[in-house]
Amino acid sequence: MKEFPVQRAAVLKEKPDPATLVFGKTFTDHMFVMDYTAGQGWHDGRIVPYGPIELEPSAMVFHYAQEVFEGLKAYRAPDGGVQLFRPTENVKRINSSCERMCIPPLPEEDALAAIEQLVRVEADWVPSAPGTSLYIRPFIIATTPSLGVHAAHNYIFCIITCPVGAYYAEGINPVKIYVESEDVRAVKGGTGYTKCGGNYAASIRAGERAEENGYAQVLWLDGVHRKYIEEVGSMNVMFQIGDTVVTPMLTGSVLPGITRKSCIELMQSWGLKVEERLITAQELFDAGKDGSLKEAWGTGTAAVISPIGEMGWEDKHVVVNGGKIGPLAQRLYDTLTGIQWGTQPDPHNWVVKL
Ligand SMILES: *Cc1c(COP(=O)(O)O)cnc(C)c1O
């Protein structure tokens, strides 16, 4: 596998106490950087000390948001080793995002080698307290200094990493979510299936409104009919209705989550019935009312599984499983985290040991 040159930081930072870590605020000593120049392709991949990037104010990313990113984690296994969870899926997904945003794709092997080598360089930063991990944030930005609306000719692929504390330090408490009827996150034909910053910018207002009203997350409806459930906050969403698990199908405005895919594969291997299809908010709230809605949860790399305890929609209100985590969400959480942290067997070969 490719080895990139490493320029070591002269002074290493002090490692933080994992008990007080706030997500995404502490960064490690090094980062990976690779340049793209039209005509030359991706070149000069390197690991350098973490620090500011100098860009012209006219760099295209600042104006037209030509940008994509990824999110994955490195985990400390009981034997002291460090491991990744399905990193090839992240590499494929960043390239799918690139294709939509007219960003030249990364050579897959180089992108994977970059993630692996950076985590090896920063291995001391992978915390070992239960539930903690090293969050990895690869991203690409358009750097060409130009105000013309075109694809840029220059890009930077960068990877930064940050140690993160246990998501559920205080136990798994189900969240309250609110169906957003006004703002939409994405529409078919847009960029909903990509991880691009613009999707997040468009989602902030609804998130703030939900928080002001005492809800933790937004339940997003599709942008065309304002009828079908798409995602919850920045997670995919699943519901157990009767003995079937239903999750929104990937229509183009839903992000193809790796946790979503892993949950579907696990549940199918357990012999459960899983349907990827359209689900209306009406169907969901009807199921809540007649008692057939057994469980609801979000899925994503940060929380793994985030149970939903209450749902609001206009004047309607539903409590799910008495506001507590249900047995299926708990089983998915235990199995996935067991595989990720290496405390359980990995029958699907999802883990990459470094
Ligand atoms: C990243 C993301 C997810 C979850 O994807 P994972 O690969 O499971 O982390 C879901 N929805 C949105 C909008 C996302 O950006």
Coordinates of C-alpha atoms and ligand atoms in Angstrom, one line a residue:
M1 CA 0.0 0.0 0.0
K2 CA 1.1 3.5 -0.8
E3 CA 3.2 5.4 1.9
F4 CA 2.9 9.2 1.9
P5 CA 5.8 11.4 3.2
V6 CA 5.3 12.5 6.8
Q7 CA 6.4 15.8 8.2
R8 CA 6.2 15.4 12.0
A9 CA 5.0 18.2 14.3
A10 CA 7.9 19.7 16.3
V11 CA 5.8 19.9 19.5
L12 CA 3.1 17.4 20.3
K13 CA -0.1 18.5 22.0
E14 CA -1.2 17.2 25.4
K15 CA -3.9 14.5 25.1
P16 CA -7.2 15.6 26.5
D17 CA -9.2 13.8 29.2
P18 CA -11.7 11.7 27.3
A19 CA -14.3 12.3 30.1
T20 CA -14.6 16.0 29.2
L21 CA -14.2 15.8 25.4
V22 CA -16.7 17.9 23.4
F23 CA -17.4 16.4 19.9
G24 CA -15.3 18.0 17.2
K25 CA -13.4 20.6 19.2
T26 CA -10.0 19.0 19.8
F27 CA -7.8 18.1 16.9
T28 CA -4.7 15.9 16.7
D29 CA -1.1 16.8 15.8
H30 CA -1.2 15.9 12.1
M31 CA -3.4 16.1 9.0
F32 CA -3.3 14.6 5.6
V33 CA -3.3 16.9 2.5
M34 CA -3.3 16.1 -1.2
D35 CA -3.6 18.6 -4.1
Y36 CA -5.5 18.4 -7.3
T37 CA -4.4 20.4 -10.3
A38 CA -6.3 20.2 -13.7
G39 CA -4.1 18.4 -16.2
Q40 CA -2.0 16.8 -13.4
G41 CA -4.6 15.0 -11.3
W42 CA -4.3 14.3 -7.6
H43 CA -0.7 14.7 -6.4
D44 CA 1.6 15.4 -3.5
G45 CA -0.3 13.5 -0.8
R46 CA 1.4 14.1 2.5
I47 CA 1.0 14.1 6.2
V48 CA 1.9 17.4 7.8
P49 CA 1.4 19.2 11.2
Y50 CA -2.3 20.1 11.8
G51 CA -2.7 23.8 11.1
P52 CA -4.4 26.6 9.1
I53 CA -4.8 26.2 5.3
E54 CA -4.1 29.4 3.3
L55 CA -6.6 30.2 0.7
E56 CA -7.5 33.2 -1.5
P57 CA -10.7 35.0 -0.5
S58 CA -11.8 34.2 -4.0
A59 CA -11.4 30.4 -3.5
M60 CA -14.5 28.9 -5.1
V61 CA -15.5 26.9 -2.1
F62 CA -16.3 30.1 -0.2
H63 CA -18.8 31.3 -2.8
Y64 CA -20.4 28.3 -4.5
A65 CA -19.8 25.6 -1.8
Q66 CA -18.1 23.0 -4.1
E67 CA -17.3 20.8 -1.2
V68 CA -17.8 17.2 0.0
F69 CA -16.9 15.4 3.2
E70 CA -17.0 12.1 5.0
G71 CA -17.2 10.9 8.6
L72 CA -15.8 7.6 10.1
K73 CA -14.1 6.5 13.3
A74 CA -11.1 4.6 14.5
Y75 CA -11.7 2.3 17.5
R76 CA -9.4 0.9 20.2
A77 CA -9.8 -2.9 20.5
P78 CA -9.4 -4.8 23.7
D79 CA -6.0 -6.1 22.5
G80 CA -4.7 -2.5 22.2
G81 CA -5.0 -2.5 18.4
V82 CA -6.7 0.2 16.4
Q83 CA -9.4 -0.6 13.8
L84 CA -11.7 1.0 11.3
F85 CA -15.3 0.1 10.4
R86 CA -16.0 -0.4 6.6
P87 CA -13.7 2.4 5.5
T88 CA -14.0 1.4 1.8
E89 CA -17.7 2.4 2.0
N90 CA -16.7 5.9 3.0
V91 CA -14.2 6.1 0.1
K92 CA -16.8 5.0 -2.4
R93 CA -19.3 7.4 -1.0
I94 CA -17.0 10.4 -1.1
N95 CA -16.4 9.6 -4.8
S96 CA -20.2 9.4 -5.4
S97 CA -20.5 12.8 -3.8
C98 CA -17.6 14.1 -5.9
E99 CA -19.4 12.9 -9.1
R100 CA -22.5 14.9 -8.2
M101 CA -20.5 18.0 -7.3
C102 CA -18.2 17.9 -10.4
I103 CA -15.1 17.3 -8.1
P104 CA -12.6 14.9 -9.7
P105 CA -12.8 11.5 -7.9
L106 CA -10.0 10.3 -5.6
P107 CA -8.1 7.2 -6.5
E108 CA -9.8 4.8 -4.1
E109 CA -6.6 3.0 -3.0
D110 CA -4.9 6.4 -2.3
A111 CA -7.8 7.7 -0.3
L112 CA -7.9 4.5 1.8
A113 CA -4.1 4.5 2.3
A114 CA -4.3 8.1 3.4
I115 CA -6.9 7.4 6.1
E116 CA -5.0 4.4 7.3
Q117 CA -1.6 6.0 7.4
L118 CA -2.9 9.1 9.2
V119 CA -4.6 7.0 11.8
R120 CA -1.4 5.0 12.3
V121 CA 0.6 8.2 12.7
E122 CA -2.0 9.5 15.3
A123 CA -2.5 6.1 16.9
D124 CA -1.7 7.5 20.4
W125 CA -4.7 9.7 20.0
V126 CA -7.2 6.9 19.7
P127 CA -8.7 6.9 23.2
S128 CA -9.4 3.6 25.1
A129 CA -12.1 4.6 27.6
P130 CA -15.4 2.8 26.9
G131 CA -17.4 4.3 24.0
T132 CA -14.6 6.7 23.0
S133 CA -13.0 6.8 19.5
L134 CA -11.0 8.9 17.1
Y135 CA -13.3 10.7 14.6
I136 CA -12.0 11.0 11.1
R137 CA -13.1 13.8 8.8
P138 CA -12.0 13.6 5.2
F139 CA -13.1 16.5 3.0
I140 CA -12.4 18.1 -0.4
I141 CA -12.7 21.8 -1.1
A142 CA -12.5 23.8 -4.4
T143 CA -9.6 26.2 -4.1
T144 CA -9.3 27.9 -7.5
P145 CA -9.4 31.7 -7.1
S146 CA -12.3 32.6 -9.4
L147 CA -15.9 33.9 -9.1
G148 CA -17.1 32.2 -12.3
V149 CA -19.7 29.5 -11.7
H150 CA -17.9 26.5 -13.1
A151 CA -16.2 23.5 -11.7
A152 CA -12.9 24.5 -10.1
H153 CA -9.5 23.5 -11.5
N154 CA -7.8 23.1 -8.2
Y155 CA -8.9 21.2 -5.0
I156 CA -7.5 20.1 -1.7
F157 CA -8.3 16.7 -0.2
C158 CA -7.7 17.0 3.5
I159 CA -8.2 14.6 6.5
I160 CA -8.3 15.8 10.0
T161 CA -9.0 13.7 13.1
C162 CA -10.3 14.4 16.6
P163 CA -10.7 12.2 19.7
V164 CA -14.3 12.0 20.8
G165 CA -15.9 11.0 24.1
A166 CA -18.6 8.4 24.6
Y167 CA -21.8 9.5 22.8
Y168 CA -23.9 8.0 25.6
A169 CA -21.9 8.9 28.6
E170 CA -25.2 9.2 30.6
G171 CA -26.9 6.1 29.1
I172 CA -29.0 5.8 26.0
N173 CA -31.8 8.4 26.4
P174 CA -34.4 8.3 23.5
V175 CA -34.9 11.7 21.8
K176 CA -37.9 13.8 21.0
I177 CA -38.3 14.6 17.3
Y178 CA -40.5 17.0 15.3
V179 CA -41.8 16.6 11.8
E180 CA -40.7 19.6 9.8
S181 CA -43.4 20.8 7.5
E182 CA -41.8 24.0 6.1
D183 CA -38.1 23.6 5.3
V184 CA -36.8 20.7 3.3
R185 CA -33.3 19.2 3.5
A186 CA -33.0 17.9 0.0
V187 CA -35.0 17.1 -3.1
K188 CA -34.7 14.4 -5.7
G189 CA -32.3 15.6 -8.4
G190 CA -30.5 17.8 -5.8
T191 CA -27.7 16.7 -3.6
G192 CA -29.5 14.8 -0.8
Y193 CA -27.6 11.6 -1.4
T194 CA -24.2 13.3 -1.1
K195 CA -22.4 14.4 1.9
C196 CA -21.9 18.1 1.0
G197 CA -21.8 21.1 3.3
G198 CA -24.7 22.8 1.5
N199 CA -27.2 20.1 2.7
Y200 CA -26.2 20.9 6.2
A201 CA -26.4 24.7 5.7
A202 CA -30.0 24.3 4.5
S203 CA -30.9 22.1 7.5
I204 CA -29.7 24.4 10.3
R205 CA -32.8 26.6 10.5
A206 CA -35.3 23.8 11.0
G207 CA -32.9 22.2 13.6
E208 CA -32.8 25.5 15.6
R209 CA -36.6 25.8 15.5
A210 CA -37.0 22.2 16.7
E211 CA -34.6 22.9 19.6
E212 CA -36.5 26.1 20.5
N213 CA -39.6 24.0 20.8
G214 CA -38.0 21.4 23.0
Y215 CA -37.2 18.8 20.4
A216 CA -33.8 17.3 19.8
Q217 CA -34.1 16.5 16.1
V218 CA -36.1 17.2 12.9
L219 CA -37.9 14.4 11.1
W220 CA -37.5 15.5 7.5
L221 CA -40.2 15.0 4.9
D222 CA -39.5 14.7 1.1
G223 CA -39.3 18.0 -0.7
V224 CA -41.8 17.3 -3.5
H225 CA -44.9 15.8 -1.8
R226 CA -44.1 16.9 1.8
K227 CA -45.5 13.5 2.8
Y228 CA -42.8 10.9 2.9
I229 CA -40.4 10.5 5.8
E230 CA -36.7 10.8 4.7
E231 CA -34.3 11.2 7.6
V232 CA -34.0 12.3 11.2
G233 CA -31.6 15.2 11.8
S234 CA -28.4 14.0 10.1
M235 CA -29.2 10.3 10.5
N236 CA -31.1 7.7 8.6
V237 CA -34.3 6.5 10.3
M238 CA -35.9 3.1 10.9
F239 CA -39.3 2.0 12.4
Q240 CA -40.5 -1.3 13.6
I241 CA -44.2 -1.5 12.6
G242 CA -45.8 -4.8 13.7
D243 CA -43.1 -7.4 13.0
T244 CA -41.6 -5.6 10.0
V245 CA -38.8 -3.0 10.1
V246 CA -39.3 -0.2 7.6
T247 CA -36.9 2.4 6.5
P248 CA -37.1 5.1 3.8
M249 CA -35.9 3.8 0.4
L250 CA -32.9 5.6 -1.2
T251 CA -34.8 7.9 -3.6
G252 CA -31.9 10.3 -4.3
S253 CA -32.8 12.7 -1.5
V254 CA -31.8 10.3 1.3
L255 CA -28.2 9.8 2.3
P256 CA -27.0 6.2 1.9
G257 CA -25.7 5.7 5.4
I258 CA -23.2 3.0 6.2
T259 CA -24.8 2.4 9.6
R260 CA -28.2 2.1 7.8
K261 CA -26.7 -0.4 5.4
S262 CA -25.1 -2.4 8.3
C263 CA -28.3 -2.4 10.3
I264 CA -30.3 -3.7 7.3
E265 CA -27.7 -6.5 6.7
L266 CA -27.6 -7.4 10.4
M267 CA -31.4 -7.6 10.7
Q268 CA -31.7 -9.7 7.5
S269 CA -29.0 -12.0 8.9
W270 CA -31.2 -12.4 12.0
G271 CA -34.1 -13.4 9.8
L272 CA -36.1 -10.2 10.4
K273 CA -38.3 -8.7 7.7
V274 CA -36.9 -5.3 6.5
E275 CA -38.6 -3.1 3.9
E276 CA -37.0 -0.2 2.1
R277 CA -39.9 1.8 0.8
L278 CA -41.8 5.0 1.0
I279 CA -43.4 5.7 4.4
T280 CA -45.8 8.6 4.9
A281 CA -45.8 10.6 8.1
Q282 CA -49.5 9.7 8.2
E283 CA -48.8 6.0 8.2
L284 CA -46.3 6.5 11.0
F285 CA -48.6 8.5 13.2
D286 CA -51.5 6.1 12.5
A287 CA -49.2 3.2 13.5
G288 CA -48.3 5.2 16.7
K289 CA -52.0 5.6 17.5
D290 CA -53.1 2.0 16.8
G291 CA -50.1 0.6 18.8
S292 CA -48.4 -1.2 15.9
L293 CA -45.4 1.2 16.0
K294 CA -43.1 -0.7 18.3
E295 CA -39.8 1.1 18.0
A296 CA -38.2 4.0 16.1
W297 CA -34.5 4.9 15.9
G298 CA -32.0 6.9 13.9
T299 CA -28.7 5.5 12.6
G300 CA -25.4 7.2 12.0
T301 CA -21.7 6.9 12.7
A302 CA -21.7 9.4 15.6
A303 CA -24.4 7.9 17.8
V304 CA -24.6 4.4 16.0
I305 CA -28.2 4.0 17.1
S306 CA -30.3 6.9 18.5
P307 CA -33.7 5.7 19.8
I308 CA -36.7 8.0 19.3
G309 CA -39.0 8.2 22.3
E310 CA -41.5 10.8 21.2
M311 CA -42.7 12.3 17.9
G312 CA -44.6 15.5 17.3
W313 CA -46.3 16.6 14.0
E314 CA -48.4 19.7 14.0
D315 CA -50.9 19.0 16.8
K316 CA -50.3 15.3 16.8
H317 CA -48.1 13.5 19.4
V318 CA -46.9 9.9 19.7
V319 CA -44.9 8.2 22.4
V320 CA -42.8 5.2 21.2
N321 CA -42.2 2.2 23.4
G322 CA -43.0 4.1 26.5
G323 CA -40.2 6.6 25.7
K324 CA -37.6 3.9 26.3
I325 CA -35.1 2.2 24.0
G326 CA -36.7 -1.0 22.6
P327 CA -35.1 -4.5 22.4
L328 CA -34.3 -4.3 18.6
A329 CA -32.6 -0.9 18.8
Q330 CA -30.7 -2.2 21.8
R331 CA -29.6 -5.4 20.0
L332 CA -28.5 -3.4 16.9
Y333 CA -26.5 -1.0 19.2
D334 CA -24.9 -3.8 21.1
T335 CA -24.0 -5.8 18.0
L336 CA -22.6 -2.9 16.0
T337 CA -20.6 -1.3 18.8
G338 CA -19.4 -4.8 19.7
I339 CA -18.0 -5.3 16.2
Q340 CA -16.7 -1.7 16.0
W341 CA -14.8 -1.9 19.3
G342 CA -13.7 -5.5 18.7
T343 CA -15.5 -7.0 21.7
Q344 CA -17.6 -9.2 19.5
P345 CA -16.9 -11.4 16.5
D346 CA -17.0 -9.7 13.0
P347 CA -18.8 -12.3 10.9
H348 CA -19.3 -9.9 8.0
N349 CA -15.6 -8.9 7.8
W350 CA -16.5 -5.2 8.3
V351 CA -13.5 -4.4 10.4
V352 CA -10.1 -3.3 9.1
K353 CA -7.3 -3.7 11.6
L354 CA -4.4 -1.2 11.3
Ligands
LIG1 C1 -23.6 11.0 7.3 C2 -25.1 11.0 7.2 C3 -25.9 10.0 7.6 C4 -25.3 8.7 8.3 O1 -24.4 8.0 7.5 P1 -23.4 7.0 8.2 O2 -22.6 6.5 7.1 O3 -24.2 5.9 8.8 O4 -22.6 7.7 9.2 C5 -27.2 10.1 7.5 N1 -27.8 11.2 7.0 C6 -27.1 12.3 6.6 C7 -27.8 13.5 6.1 C8 -25.7 12.2 6.7 O5 -25.0 13.3 6.4

